[in-house]
PDB file of N, CA and C in Angstrom:
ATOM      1  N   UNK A   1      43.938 176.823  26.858  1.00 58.00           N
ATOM      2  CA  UNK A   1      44.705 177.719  26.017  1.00 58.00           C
ATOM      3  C   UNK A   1      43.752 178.724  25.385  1.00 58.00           C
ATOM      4  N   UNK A   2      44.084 180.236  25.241  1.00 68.00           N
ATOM      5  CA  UNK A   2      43.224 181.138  24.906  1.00 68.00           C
ATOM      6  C   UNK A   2      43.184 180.990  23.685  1.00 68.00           C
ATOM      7  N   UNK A   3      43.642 180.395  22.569  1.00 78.00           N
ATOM      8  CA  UNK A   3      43.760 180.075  21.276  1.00 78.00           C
ATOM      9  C   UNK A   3      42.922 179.210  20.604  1.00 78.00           C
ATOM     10  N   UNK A   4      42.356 178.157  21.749  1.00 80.00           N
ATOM     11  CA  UNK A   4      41.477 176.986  21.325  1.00 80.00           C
ATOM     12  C   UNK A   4      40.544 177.426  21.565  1.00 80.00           C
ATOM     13  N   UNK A   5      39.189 177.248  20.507  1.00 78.00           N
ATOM     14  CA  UNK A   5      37.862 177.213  21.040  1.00 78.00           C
ATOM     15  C   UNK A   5      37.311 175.766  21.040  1.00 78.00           C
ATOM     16  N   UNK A   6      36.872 175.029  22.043  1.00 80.00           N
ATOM     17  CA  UNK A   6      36.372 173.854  22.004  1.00 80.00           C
ATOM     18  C   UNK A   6      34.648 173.998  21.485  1.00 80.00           C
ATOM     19  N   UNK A   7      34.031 172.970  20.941  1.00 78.00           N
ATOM     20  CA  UNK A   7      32.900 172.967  20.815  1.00 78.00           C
ATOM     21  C   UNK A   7      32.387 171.415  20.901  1.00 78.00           C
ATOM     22  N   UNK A   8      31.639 171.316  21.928  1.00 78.00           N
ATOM     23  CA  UNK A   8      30.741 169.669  22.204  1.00 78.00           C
ATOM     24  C   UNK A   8      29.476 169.773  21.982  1.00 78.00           C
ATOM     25  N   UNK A   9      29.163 169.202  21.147  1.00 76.00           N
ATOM     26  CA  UNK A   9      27.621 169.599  20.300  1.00 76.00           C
ATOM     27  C   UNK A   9      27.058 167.819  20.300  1.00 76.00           C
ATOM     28  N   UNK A  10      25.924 168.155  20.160  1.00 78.00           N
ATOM     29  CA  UNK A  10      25.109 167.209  19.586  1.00 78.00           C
ATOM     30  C   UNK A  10      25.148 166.879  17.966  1.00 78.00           C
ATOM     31  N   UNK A  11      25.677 165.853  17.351  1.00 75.00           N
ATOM     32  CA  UNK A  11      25.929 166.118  15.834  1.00 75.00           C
ATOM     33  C   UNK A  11      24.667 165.782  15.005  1.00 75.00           C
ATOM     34  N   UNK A  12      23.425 165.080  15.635  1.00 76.00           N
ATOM     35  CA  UNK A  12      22.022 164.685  15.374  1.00 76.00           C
ATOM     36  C   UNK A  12      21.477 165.964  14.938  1.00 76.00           C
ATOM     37  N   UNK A  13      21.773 167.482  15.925  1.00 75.00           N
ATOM     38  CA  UNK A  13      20.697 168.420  15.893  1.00 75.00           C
ATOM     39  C   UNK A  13      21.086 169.459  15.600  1.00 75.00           C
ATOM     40  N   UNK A  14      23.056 169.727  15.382  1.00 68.00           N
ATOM     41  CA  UNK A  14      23.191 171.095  14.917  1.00 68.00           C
ATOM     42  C   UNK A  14      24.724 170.787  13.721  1.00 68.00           C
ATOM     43  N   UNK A  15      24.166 169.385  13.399  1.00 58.00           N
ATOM     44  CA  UNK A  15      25.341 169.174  11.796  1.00 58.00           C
ATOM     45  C   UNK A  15      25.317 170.467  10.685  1.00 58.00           C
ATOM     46  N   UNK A  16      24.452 171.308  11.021  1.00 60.00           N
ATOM     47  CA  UNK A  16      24.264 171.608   9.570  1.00 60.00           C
ATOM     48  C   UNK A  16      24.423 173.416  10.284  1.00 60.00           C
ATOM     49  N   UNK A  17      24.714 173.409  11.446  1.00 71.00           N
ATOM     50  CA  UNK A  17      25.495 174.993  12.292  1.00 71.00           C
ATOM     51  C   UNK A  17      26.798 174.964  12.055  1.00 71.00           C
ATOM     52  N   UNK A  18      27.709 173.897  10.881  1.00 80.00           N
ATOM     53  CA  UNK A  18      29.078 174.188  11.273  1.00 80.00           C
ATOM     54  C   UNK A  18      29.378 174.529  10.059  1.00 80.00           C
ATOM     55  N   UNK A  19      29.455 176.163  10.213  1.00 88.00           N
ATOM     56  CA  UNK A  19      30.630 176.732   9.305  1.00 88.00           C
ATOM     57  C   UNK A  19      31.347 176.103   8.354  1.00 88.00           C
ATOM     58  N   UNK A  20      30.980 176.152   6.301  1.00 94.00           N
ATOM     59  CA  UNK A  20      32.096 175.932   6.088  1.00 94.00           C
ATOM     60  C   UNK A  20      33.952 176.076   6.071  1.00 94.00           C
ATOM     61  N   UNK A  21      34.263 175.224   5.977  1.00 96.00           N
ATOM     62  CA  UNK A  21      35.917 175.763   6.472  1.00 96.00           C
ATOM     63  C   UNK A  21      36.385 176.938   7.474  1.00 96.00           C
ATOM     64  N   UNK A  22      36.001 176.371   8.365  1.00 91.00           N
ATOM     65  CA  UNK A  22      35.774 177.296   9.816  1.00 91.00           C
ATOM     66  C   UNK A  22      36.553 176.611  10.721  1.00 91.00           C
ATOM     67  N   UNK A  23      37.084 175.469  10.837  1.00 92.00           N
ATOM     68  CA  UNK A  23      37.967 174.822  11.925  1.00 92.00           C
ATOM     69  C   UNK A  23      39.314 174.310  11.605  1.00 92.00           C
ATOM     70  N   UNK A  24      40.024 174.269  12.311  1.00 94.00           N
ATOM     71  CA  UNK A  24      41.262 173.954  12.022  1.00 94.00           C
ATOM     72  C   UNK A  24      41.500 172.275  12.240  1.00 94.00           C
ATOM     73  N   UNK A  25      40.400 171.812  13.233  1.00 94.00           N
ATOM     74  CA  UNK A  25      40.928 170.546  13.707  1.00 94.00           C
ATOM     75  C   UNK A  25      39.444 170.471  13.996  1.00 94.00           C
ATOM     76  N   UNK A  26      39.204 168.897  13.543  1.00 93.00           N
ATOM     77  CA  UNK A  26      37.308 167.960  14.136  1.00 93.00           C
ATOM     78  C   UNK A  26      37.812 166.336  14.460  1.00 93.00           C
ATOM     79  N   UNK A  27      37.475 166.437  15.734  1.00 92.00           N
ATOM     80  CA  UNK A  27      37.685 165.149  16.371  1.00 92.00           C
ATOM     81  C   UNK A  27      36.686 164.284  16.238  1.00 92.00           C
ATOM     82  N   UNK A  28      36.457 162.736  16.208  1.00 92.00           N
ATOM     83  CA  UNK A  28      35.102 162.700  15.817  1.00 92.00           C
ATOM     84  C   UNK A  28      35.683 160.942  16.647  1.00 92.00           C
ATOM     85  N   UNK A  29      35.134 160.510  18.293  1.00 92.00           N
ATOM     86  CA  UNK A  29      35.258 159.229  18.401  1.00 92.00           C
ATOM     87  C   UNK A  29      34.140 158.504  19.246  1.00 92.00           C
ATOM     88  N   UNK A  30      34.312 157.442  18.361  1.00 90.00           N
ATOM     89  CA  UNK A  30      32.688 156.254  19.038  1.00 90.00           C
ATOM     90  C   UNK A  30      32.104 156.939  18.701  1.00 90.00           C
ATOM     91  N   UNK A  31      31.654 157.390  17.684  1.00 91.00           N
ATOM     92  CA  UNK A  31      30.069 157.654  16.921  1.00 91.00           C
ATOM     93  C   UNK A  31      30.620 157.819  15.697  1.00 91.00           C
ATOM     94  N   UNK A  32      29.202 156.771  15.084  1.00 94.00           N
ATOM     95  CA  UNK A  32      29.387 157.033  13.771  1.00 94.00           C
ATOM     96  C   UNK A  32      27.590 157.581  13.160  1.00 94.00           C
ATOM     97  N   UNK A  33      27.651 158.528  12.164  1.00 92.00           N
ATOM     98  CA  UNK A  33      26.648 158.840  11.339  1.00 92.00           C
ATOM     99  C   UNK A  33      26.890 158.955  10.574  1.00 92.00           C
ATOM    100  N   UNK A  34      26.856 158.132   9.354  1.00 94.00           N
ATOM    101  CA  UNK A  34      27.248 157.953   7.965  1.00 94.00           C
ATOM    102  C   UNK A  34      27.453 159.884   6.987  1.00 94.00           C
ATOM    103  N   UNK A  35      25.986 160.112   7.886  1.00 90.00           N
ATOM    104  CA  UNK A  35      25.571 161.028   6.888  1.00 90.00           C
ATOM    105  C   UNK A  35      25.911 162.659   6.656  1.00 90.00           C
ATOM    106  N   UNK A  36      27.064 162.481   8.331  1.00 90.00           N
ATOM    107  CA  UNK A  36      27.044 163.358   9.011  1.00 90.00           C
ATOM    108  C   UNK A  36      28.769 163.859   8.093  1.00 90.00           C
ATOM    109  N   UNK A  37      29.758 162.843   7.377  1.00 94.00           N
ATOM    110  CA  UNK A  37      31.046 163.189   6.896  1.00 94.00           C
ATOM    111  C   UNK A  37      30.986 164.604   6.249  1.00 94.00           C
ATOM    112  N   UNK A  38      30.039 164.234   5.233  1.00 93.00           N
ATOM    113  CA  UNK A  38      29.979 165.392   3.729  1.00 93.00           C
ATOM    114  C   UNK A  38      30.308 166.981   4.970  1.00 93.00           C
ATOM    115  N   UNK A  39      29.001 167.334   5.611  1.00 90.00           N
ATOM    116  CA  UNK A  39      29.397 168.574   6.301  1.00 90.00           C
ATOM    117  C   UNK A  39      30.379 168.524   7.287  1.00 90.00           C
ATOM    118  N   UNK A  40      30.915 167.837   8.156  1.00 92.00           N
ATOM    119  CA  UNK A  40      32.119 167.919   8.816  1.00 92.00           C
ATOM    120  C   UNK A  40      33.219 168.008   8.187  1.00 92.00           C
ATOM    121  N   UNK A  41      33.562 167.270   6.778  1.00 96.00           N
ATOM    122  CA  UNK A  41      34.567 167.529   6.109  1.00 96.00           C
ATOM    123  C   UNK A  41      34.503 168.488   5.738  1.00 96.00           C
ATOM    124  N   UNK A  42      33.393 169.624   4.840  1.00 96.00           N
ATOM    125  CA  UNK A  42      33.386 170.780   4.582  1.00 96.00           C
ATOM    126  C   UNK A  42      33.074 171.780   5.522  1.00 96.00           C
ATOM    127  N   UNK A  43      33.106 171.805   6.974  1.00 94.00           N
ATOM    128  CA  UNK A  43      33.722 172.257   8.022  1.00 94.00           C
ATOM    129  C   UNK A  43      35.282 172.777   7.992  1.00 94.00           C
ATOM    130  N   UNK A  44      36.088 171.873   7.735  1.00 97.00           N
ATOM    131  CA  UNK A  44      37.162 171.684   8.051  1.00 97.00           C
ATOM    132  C   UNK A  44      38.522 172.716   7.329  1.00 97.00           C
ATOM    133  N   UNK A  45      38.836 173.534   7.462  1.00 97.00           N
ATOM    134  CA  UNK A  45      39.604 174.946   6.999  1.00 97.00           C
ATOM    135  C   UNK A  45      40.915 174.082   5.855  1.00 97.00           C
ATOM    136  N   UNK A  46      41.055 174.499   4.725  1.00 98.00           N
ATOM    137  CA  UNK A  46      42.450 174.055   4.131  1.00 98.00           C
ATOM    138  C   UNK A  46      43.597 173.965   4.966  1.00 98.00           C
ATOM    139  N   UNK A  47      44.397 172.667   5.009  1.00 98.00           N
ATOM    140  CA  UNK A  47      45.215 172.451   5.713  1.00 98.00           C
ATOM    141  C   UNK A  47      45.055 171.795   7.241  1.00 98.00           C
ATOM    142  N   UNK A  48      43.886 171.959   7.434  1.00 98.00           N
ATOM    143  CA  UNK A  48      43.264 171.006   8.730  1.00 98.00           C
ATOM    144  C   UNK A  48      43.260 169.910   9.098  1.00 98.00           C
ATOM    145  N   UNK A  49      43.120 169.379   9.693  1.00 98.00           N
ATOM    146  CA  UNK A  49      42.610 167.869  10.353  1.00 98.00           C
ATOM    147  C   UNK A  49      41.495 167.342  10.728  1.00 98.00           C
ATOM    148  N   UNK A  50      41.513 166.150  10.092  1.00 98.00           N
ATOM    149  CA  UNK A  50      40.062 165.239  10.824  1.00 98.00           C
ATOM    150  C   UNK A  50      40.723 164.179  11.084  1.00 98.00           C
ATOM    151  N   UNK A  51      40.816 164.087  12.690  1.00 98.00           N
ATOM    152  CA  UNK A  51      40.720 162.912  13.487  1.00 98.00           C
ATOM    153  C   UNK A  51      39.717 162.264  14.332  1.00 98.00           C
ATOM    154  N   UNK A  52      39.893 160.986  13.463  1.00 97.00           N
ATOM    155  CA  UNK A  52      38.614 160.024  14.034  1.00 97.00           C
ATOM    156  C   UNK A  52      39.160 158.369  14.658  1.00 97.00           C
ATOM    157  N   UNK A  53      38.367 158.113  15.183  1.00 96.00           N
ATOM    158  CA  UNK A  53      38.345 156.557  16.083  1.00 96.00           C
ATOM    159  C   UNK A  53      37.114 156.127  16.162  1.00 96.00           C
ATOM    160  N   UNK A  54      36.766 154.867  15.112  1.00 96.00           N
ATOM    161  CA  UNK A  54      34.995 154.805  15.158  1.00 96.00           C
ATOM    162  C   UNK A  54      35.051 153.185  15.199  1.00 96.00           C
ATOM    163  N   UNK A  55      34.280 152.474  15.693  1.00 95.00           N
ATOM    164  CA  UNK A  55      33.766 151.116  16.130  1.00 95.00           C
ATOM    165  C   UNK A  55      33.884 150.706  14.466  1.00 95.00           C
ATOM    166  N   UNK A  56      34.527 149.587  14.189  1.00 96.00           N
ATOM    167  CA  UNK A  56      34.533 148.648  13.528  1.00 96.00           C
ATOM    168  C   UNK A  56      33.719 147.399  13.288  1.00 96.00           C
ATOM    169  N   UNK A  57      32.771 146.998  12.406  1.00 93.00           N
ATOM    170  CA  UNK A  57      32.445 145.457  12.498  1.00 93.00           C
ATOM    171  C   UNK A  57      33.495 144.423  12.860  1.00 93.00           C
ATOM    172  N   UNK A  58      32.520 143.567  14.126  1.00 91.00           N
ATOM    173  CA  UNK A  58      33.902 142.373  15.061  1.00 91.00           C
ATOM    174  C   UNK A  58      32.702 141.342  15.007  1.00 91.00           C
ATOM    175  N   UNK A  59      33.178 140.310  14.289  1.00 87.00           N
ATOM    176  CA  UNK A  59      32.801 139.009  14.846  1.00 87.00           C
ATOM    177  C   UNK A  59      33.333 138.461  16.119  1.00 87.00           C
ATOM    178  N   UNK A  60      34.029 138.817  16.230  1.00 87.00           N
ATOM    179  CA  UNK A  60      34.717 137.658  17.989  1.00 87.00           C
ATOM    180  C   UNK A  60      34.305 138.079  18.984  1.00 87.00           C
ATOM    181  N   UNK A  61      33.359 136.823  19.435  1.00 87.00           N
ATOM    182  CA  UNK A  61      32.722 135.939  19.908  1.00 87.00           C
ATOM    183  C   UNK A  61      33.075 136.706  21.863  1.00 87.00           C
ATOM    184  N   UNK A  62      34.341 137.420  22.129  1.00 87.00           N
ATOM    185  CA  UNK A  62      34.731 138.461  23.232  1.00 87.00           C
ATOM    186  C   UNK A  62      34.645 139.219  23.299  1.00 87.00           C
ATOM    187  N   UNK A  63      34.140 140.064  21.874  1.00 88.00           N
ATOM    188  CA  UNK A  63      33.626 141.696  22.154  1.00 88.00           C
ATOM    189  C   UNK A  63      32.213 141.377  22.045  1.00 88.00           C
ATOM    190  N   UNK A  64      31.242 142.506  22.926  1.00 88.00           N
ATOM    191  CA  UNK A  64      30.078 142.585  23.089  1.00 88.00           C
ATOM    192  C   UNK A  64      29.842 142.974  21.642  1.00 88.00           C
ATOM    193  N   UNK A  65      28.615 142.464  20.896  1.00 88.00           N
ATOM    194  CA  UNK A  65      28.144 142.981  19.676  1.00 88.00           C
ATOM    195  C   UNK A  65      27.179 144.203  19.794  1.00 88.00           C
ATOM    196  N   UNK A  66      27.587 145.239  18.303  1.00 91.00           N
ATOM    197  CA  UNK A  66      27.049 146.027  18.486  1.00 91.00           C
ATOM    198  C   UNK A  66      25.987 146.134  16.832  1.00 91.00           C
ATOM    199  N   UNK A  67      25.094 147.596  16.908  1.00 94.00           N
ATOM    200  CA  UNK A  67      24.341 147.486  16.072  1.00 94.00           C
ATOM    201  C   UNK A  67      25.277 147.830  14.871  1.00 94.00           C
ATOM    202  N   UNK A  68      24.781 146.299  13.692  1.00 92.00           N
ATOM    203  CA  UNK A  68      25.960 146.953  12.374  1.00 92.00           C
ATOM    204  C   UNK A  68      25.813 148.440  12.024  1.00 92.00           C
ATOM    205  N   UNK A  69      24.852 149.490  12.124  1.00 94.00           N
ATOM    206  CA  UNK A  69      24.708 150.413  11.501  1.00 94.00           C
ATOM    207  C   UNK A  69      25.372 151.547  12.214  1.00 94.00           C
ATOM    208  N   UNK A  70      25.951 150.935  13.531  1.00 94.00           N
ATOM    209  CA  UNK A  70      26.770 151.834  13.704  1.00 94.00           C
ATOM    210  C   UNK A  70      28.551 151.080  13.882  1.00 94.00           C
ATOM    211  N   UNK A  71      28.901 150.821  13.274  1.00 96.00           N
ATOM    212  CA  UNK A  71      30.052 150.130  12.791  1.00 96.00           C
ATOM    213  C   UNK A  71      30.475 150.317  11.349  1.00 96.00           C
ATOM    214  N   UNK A  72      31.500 150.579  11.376  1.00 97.00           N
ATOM    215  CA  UNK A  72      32.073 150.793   9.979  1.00 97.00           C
ATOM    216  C   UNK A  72      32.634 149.383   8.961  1.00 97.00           C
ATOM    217  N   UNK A  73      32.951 149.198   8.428  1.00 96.00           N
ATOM    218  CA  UNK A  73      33.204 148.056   7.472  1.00 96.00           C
ATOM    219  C   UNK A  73      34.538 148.112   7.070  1.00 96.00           C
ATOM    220  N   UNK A  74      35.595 147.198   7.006  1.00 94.00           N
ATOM    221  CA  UNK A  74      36.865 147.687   6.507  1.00 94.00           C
ATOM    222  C   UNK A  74      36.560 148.762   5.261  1.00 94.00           C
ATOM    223  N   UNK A  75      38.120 149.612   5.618  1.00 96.00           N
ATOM    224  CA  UNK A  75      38.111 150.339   4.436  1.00 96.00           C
ATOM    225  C   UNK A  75      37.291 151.539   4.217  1.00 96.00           C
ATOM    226  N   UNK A  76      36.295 151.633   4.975  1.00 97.00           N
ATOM    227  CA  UNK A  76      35.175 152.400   5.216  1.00 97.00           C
ATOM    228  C   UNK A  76      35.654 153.844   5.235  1.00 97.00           C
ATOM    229  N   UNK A  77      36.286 153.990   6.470  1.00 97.00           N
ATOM    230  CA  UNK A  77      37.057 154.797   7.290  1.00 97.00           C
ATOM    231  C   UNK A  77      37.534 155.914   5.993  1.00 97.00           C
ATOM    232  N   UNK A  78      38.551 155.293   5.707  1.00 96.00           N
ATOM    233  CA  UNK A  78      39.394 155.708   4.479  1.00 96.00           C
ATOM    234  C   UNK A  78      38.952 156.158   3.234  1.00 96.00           C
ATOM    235  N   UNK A  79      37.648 155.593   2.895  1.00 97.00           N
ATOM    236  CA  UNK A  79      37.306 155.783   1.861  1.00 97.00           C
ATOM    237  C   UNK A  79      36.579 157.300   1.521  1.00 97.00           C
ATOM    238  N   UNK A  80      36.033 157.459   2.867  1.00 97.00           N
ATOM    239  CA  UNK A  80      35.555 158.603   3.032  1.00 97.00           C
ATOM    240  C   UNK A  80      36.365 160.429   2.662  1.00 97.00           C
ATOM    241  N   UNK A  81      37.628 159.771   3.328  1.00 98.00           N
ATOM    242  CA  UNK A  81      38.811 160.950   3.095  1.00 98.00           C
ATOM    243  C   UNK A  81      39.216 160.489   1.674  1.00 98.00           C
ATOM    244  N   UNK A  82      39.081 159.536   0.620  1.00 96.00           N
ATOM    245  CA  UNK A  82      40.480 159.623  -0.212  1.00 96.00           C
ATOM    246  C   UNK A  82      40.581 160.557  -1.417  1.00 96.00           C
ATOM    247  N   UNK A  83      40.233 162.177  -0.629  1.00 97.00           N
ATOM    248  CA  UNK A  83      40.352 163.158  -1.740  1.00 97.00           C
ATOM    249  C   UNK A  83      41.297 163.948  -0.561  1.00 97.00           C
ATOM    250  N   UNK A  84      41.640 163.057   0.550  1.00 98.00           N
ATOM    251  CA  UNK A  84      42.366 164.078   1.378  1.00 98.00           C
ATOM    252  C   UNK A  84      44.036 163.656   1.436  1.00 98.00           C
ATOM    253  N   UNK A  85      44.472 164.186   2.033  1.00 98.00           N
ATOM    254  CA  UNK A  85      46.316 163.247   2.605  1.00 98.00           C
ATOM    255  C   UNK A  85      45.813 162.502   3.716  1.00 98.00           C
ATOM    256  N   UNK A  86      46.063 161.514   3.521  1.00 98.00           N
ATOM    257  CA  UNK A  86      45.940 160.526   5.154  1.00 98.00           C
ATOM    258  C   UNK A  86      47.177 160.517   5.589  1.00 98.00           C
ATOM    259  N   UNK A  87      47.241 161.003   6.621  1.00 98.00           N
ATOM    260  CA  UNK A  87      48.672 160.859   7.409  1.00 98.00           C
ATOM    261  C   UNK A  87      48.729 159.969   8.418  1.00 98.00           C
ATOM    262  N   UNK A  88      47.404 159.278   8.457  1.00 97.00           N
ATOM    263  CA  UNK A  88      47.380 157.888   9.847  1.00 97.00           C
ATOM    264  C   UNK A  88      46.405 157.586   9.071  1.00 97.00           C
ATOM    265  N   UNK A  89      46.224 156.234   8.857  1.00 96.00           N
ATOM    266  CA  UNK A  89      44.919 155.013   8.604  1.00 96.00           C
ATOM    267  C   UNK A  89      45.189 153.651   9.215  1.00 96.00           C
ATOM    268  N   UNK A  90      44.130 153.340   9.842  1.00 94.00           N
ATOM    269  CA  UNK A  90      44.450 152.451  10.366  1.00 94.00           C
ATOM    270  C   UNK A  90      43.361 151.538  10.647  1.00 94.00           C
ATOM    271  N   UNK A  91      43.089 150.250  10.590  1.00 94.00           N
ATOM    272  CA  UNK A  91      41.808 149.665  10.674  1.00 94.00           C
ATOM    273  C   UNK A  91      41.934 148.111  11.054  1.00 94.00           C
ATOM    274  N   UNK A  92      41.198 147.783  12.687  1.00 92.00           N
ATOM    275  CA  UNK A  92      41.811 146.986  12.630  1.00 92.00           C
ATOM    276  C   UNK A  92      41.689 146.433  14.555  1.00 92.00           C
ATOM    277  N   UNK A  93      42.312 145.403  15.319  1.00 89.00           N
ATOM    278  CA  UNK A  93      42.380 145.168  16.719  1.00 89.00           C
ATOM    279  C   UNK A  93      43.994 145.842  16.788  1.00 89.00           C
ATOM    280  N   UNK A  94      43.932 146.163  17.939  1.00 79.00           N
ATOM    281  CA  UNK A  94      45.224 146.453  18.389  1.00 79.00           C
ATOM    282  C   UNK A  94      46.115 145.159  19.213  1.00 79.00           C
ATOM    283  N   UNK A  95      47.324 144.956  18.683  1.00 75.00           N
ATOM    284  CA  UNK A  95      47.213 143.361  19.138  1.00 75.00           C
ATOM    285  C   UNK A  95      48.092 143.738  20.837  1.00 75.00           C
ATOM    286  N   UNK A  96      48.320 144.965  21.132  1.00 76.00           N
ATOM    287  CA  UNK A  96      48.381 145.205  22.433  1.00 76.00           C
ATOM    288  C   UNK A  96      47.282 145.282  23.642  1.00 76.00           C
ATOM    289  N   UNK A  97      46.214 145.504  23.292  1.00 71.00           N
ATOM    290  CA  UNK A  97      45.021 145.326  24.141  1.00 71.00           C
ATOM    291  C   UNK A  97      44.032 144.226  23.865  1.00 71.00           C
ATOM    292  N   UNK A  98      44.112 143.049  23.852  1.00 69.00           N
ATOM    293  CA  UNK A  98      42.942 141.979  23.723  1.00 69.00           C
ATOM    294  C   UNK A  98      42.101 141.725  24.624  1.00 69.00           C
ATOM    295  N   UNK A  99      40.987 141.452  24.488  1.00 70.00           N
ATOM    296  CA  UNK A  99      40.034 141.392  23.225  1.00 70.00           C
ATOM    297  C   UNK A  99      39.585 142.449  22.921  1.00 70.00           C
ATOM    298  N   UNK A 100      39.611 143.501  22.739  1.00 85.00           N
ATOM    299  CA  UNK A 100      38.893 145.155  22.418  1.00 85.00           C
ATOM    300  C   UNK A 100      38.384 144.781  21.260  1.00 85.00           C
ATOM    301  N   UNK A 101      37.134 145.758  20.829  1.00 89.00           N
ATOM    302  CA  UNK A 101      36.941 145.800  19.893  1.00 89.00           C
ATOM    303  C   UNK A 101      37.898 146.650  18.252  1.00 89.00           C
ATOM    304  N   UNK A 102      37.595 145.811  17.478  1.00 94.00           N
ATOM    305  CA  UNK A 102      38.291 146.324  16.576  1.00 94.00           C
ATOM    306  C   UNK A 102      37.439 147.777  15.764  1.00 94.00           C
ATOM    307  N   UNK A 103      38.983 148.699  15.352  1.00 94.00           N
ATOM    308  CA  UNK A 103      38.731 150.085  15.468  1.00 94.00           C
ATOM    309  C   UNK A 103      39.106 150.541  14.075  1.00 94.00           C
ATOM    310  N   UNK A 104      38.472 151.642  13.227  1.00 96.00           N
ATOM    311  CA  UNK A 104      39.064 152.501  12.025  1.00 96.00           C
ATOM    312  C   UNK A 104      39.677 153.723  12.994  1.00 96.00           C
ATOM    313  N   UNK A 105      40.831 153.830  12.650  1.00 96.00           N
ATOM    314  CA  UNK A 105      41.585 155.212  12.839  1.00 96.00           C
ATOM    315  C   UNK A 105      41.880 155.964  11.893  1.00 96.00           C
ATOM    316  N   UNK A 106      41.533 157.287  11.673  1.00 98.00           N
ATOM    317  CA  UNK A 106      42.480 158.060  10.773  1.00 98.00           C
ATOM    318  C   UNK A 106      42.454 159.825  11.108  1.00 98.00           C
ATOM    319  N   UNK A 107      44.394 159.915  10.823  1.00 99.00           N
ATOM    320  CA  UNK A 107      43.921 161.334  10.843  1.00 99.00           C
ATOM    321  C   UNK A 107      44.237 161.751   9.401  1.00 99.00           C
ATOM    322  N   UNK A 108      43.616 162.914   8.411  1.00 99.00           N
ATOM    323  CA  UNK A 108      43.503 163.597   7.773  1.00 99.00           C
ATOM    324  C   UNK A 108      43.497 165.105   7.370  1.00 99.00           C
ATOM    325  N   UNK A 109      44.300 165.244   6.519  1.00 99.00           N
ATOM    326  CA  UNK A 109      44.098 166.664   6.126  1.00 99.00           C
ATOM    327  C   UNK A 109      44.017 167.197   4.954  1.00 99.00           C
ATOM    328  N   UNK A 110      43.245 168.696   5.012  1.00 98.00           N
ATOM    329  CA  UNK A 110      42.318 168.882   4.120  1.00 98.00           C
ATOM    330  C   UNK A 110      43.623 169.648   2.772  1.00 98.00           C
ATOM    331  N   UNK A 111      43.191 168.894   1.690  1.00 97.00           N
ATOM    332  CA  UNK A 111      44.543 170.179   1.233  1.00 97.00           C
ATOM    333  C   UNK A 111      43.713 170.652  -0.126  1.00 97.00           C
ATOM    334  N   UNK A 112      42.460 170.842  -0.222  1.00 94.00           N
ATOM    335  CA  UNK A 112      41.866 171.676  -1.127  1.00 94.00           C
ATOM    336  C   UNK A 112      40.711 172.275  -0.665  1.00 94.00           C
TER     337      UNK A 112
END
């Protein structure tokens, strides 16, 4: 669509190239960098969206373990937005796909 500009970046080496309130929409899944929210959220244009899907801490013993530091912690997810509207949160296994690892979902939008 001539309307969309996509952008696939490295978020390690050019977090700090994104425009405040310059996007309408930031997708953000399977990676997490703690450090990386503050400027992606202030990326994000009034009235926008941030949708994310990021690895959860899983004890069970059927998902491959991963490094805690890149896993989020209940609540995590959420806590990050709660100056925003959450219009999806979600945290948690999906009890339609077992054993997957368990996932934070949320989408958000910016309303200041």
């Amino acid at each position: 669509h001539p309307a969309i500009t996509t952008i696939c970046t490295d978020l390690e080496m050019n977090a700090l190239a994104f425009e405040p309130r310059s996007y309408d929409l930031i997708v953000k899944t399977c990676y997490l960098q703690r450090d990386l929210f503050a400027a992606l959220k202030e990326a994000v244009r009034i009235n926008g969206l941030f949708v994310a899907v990021i690895a959860m801490m899983d004890d069970d013993p059927q998902v491959q373990s991963m490094n805690p530091a890149f896993c989020l912690a209940p609540g995590e997810l959420a806590h990050y937005f709660d100056d925003w509207e959450l219009i999806h949160s979600q945290a948690g296994k999906s009890p339609d796909q077992p054993p997957r690892r368990a996932l934070a979902e949320i989408i958000a939008r910016r309303l200041r």
